[in-house]
Structure formats: C-alpha cells, structure tokens
PDB file of C-alpha atoms in Angstrom:
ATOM      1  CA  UNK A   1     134.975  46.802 164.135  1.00  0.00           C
ATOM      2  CA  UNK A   2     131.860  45.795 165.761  1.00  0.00           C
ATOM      3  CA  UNK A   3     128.922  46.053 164.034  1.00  0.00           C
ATOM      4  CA  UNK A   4     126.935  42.704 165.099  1.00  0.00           C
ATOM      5  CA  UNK A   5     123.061  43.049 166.014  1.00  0.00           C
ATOM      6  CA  UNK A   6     123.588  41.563 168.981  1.00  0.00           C
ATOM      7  CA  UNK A   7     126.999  42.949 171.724  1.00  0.00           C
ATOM      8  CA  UNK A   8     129.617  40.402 171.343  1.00  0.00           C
ATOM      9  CA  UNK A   9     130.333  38.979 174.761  1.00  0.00           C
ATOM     10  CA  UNK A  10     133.556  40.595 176.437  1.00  0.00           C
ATOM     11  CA  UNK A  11     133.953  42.557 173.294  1.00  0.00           C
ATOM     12  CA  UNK A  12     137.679  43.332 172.715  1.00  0.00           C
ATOM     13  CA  UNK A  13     137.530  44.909 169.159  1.00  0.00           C
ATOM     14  CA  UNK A  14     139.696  47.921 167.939  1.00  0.00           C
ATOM     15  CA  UNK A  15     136.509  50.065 167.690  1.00  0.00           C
ATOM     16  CA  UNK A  16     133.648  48.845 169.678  1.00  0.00           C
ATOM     17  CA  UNK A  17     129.864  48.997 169.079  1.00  0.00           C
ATOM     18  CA  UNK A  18     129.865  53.031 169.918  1.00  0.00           C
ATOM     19  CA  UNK A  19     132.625  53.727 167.404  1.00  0.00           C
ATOM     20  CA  UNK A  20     131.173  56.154 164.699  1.00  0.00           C
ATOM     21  CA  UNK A  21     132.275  53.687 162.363  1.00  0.00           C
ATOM     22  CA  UNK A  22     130.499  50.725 163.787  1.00  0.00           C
ATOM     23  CA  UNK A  23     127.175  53.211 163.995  1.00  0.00           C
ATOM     24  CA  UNK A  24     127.781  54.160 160.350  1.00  0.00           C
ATOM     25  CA  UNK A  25     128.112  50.974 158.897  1.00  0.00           C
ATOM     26  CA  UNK A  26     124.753  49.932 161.172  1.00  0.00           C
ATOM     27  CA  UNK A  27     122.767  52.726 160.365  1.00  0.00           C
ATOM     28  CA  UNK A  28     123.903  52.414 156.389  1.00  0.00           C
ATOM     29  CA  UNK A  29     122.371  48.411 157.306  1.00  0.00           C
ATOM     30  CA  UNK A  30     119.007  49.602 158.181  1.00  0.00           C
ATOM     31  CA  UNK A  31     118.332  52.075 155.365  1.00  0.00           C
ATOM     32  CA  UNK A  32     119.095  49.642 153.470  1.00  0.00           C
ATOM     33  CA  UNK A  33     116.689  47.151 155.035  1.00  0.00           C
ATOM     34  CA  UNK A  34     113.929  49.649 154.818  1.00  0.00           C
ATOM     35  CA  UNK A  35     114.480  50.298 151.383  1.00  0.00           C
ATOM     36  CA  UNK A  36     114.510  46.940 150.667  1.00  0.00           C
ATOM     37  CA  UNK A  37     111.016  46.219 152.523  1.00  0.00           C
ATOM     38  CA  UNK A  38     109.403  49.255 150.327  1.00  0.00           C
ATOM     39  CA  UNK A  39     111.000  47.735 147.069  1.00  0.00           C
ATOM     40  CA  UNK A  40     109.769  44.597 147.709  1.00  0.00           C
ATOM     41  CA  UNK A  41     106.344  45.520 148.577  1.00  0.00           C
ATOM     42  CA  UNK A  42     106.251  48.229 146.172  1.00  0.00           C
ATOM     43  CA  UNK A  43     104.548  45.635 143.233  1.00  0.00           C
ATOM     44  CA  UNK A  44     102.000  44.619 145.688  1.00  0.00           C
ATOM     45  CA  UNK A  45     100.039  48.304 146.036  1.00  0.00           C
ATOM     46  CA  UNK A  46      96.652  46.708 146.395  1.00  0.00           C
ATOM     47  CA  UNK A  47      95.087  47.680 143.320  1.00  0.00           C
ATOM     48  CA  UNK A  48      94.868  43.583 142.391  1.00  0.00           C
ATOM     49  CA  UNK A  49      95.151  41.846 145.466  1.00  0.00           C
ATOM     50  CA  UNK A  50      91.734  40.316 144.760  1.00  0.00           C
ATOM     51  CA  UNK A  51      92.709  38.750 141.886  1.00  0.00           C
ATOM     52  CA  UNK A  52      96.648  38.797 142.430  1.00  0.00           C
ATOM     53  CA  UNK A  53      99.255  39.698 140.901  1.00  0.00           C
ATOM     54  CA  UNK A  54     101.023  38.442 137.484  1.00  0.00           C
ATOM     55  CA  UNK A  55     104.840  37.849 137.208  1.00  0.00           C
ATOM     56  CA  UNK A  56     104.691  41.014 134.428  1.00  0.00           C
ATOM     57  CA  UNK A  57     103.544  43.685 136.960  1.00  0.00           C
ATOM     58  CA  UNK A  58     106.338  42.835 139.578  1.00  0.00           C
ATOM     59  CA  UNK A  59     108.733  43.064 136.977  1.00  0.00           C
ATOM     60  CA  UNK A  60     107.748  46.260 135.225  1.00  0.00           C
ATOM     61  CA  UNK A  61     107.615  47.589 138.635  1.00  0.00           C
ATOM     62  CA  UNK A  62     111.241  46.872 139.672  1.00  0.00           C
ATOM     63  CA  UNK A  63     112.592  47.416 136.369  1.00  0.00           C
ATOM     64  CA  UNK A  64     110.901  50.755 136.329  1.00  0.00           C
ATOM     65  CA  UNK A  65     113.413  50.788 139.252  1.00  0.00           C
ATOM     66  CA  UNK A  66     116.462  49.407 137.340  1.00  0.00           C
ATOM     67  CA  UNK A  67     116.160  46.285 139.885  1.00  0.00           C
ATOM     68  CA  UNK A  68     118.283  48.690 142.002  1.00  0.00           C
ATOM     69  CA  UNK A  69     117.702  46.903 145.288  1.00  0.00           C
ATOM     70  CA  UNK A  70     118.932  43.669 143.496  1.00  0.00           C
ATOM     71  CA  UNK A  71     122.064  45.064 142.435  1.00  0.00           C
ATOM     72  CA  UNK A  72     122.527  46.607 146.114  1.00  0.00           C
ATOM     73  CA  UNK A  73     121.932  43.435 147.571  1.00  0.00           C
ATOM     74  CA  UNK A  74     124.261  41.746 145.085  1.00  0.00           C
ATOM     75  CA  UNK A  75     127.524  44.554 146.122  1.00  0.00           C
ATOM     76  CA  UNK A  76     126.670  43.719 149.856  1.00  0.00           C
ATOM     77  CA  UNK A  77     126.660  40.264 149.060  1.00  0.00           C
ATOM     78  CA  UNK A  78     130.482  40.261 147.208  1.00  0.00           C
ATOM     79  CA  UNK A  79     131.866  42.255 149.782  1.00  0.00           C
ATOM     80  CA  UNK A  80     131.245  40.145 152.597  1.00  0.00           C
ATOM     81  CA  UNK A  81     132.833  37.694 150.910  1.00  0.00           C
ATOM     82  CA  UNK A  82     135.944  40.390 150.037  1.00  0.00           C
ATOM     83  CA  UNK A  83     136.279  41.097 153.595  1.00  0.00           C
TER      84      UNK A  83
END
C-alpha cells in the first residue's frame, strides 16, 4: 500500500496512493497530527507566558488527559516496527 507523503516514483504497489486504504490510513495520519499539535500546545494557553510555564502545569495538563497522545504515539511507534 502506498501511503508515503510524497508519490513514489513509477509506483507499482498493489493499491496505489488513490486506494481507499492508502487515503484511510493518510487521513487517520493527519488527525492524528492535529491532535497532537493541540495536545502539545494545550499547556501553553497564555495565561503565564509572561512569566512561563513550570514543569507541574504541563503535566497536570496532559495527565488531566491520561497522556493520551503519548500512548498514541507510543502504538504508532511499535507498529511500524511490527510491520
């Protein structure tokens, strides 16, 4: 399946970059990018960027979260290695 960010050149896979699959699998990608842009920034809301921000807020911020993007991150991570 083809599911690079940029066209392979002379692309010969089974199911090409217009396969549902291969749009699935890219479109699962970027929500999951996005999400991960808002979870990261989520700590940094601007109520102390005078002063800046302590280690404790980001923390009690993510784990009001369960540190879900960190777990996500960590699945995506084993299964690239799994496949």
């Amino acid at each position: 399946m083809c599911v690079r960010a940029r066209p392979c050149k002379d692309c010969d896979h089974k199911r090409g970059p217009r396969c549902w699959q291969s749009v699935l699998v890219n479109t699962l990608f970027f929500v999951h990018s996005i999400y991960q842009l808002v979870y990261l920034g989520a700590p940094f809301d601007g109520e102390g960027a005078s002063e800046g921000y302590d280690l404790h807020h980001t923390i009690s911020t993510w784990r009001h979260h369960q540190f879900a993007a960190h777990w996500i991150g960590l699945v995506i991570a084993l299964l690239s290695f799994c496949f």
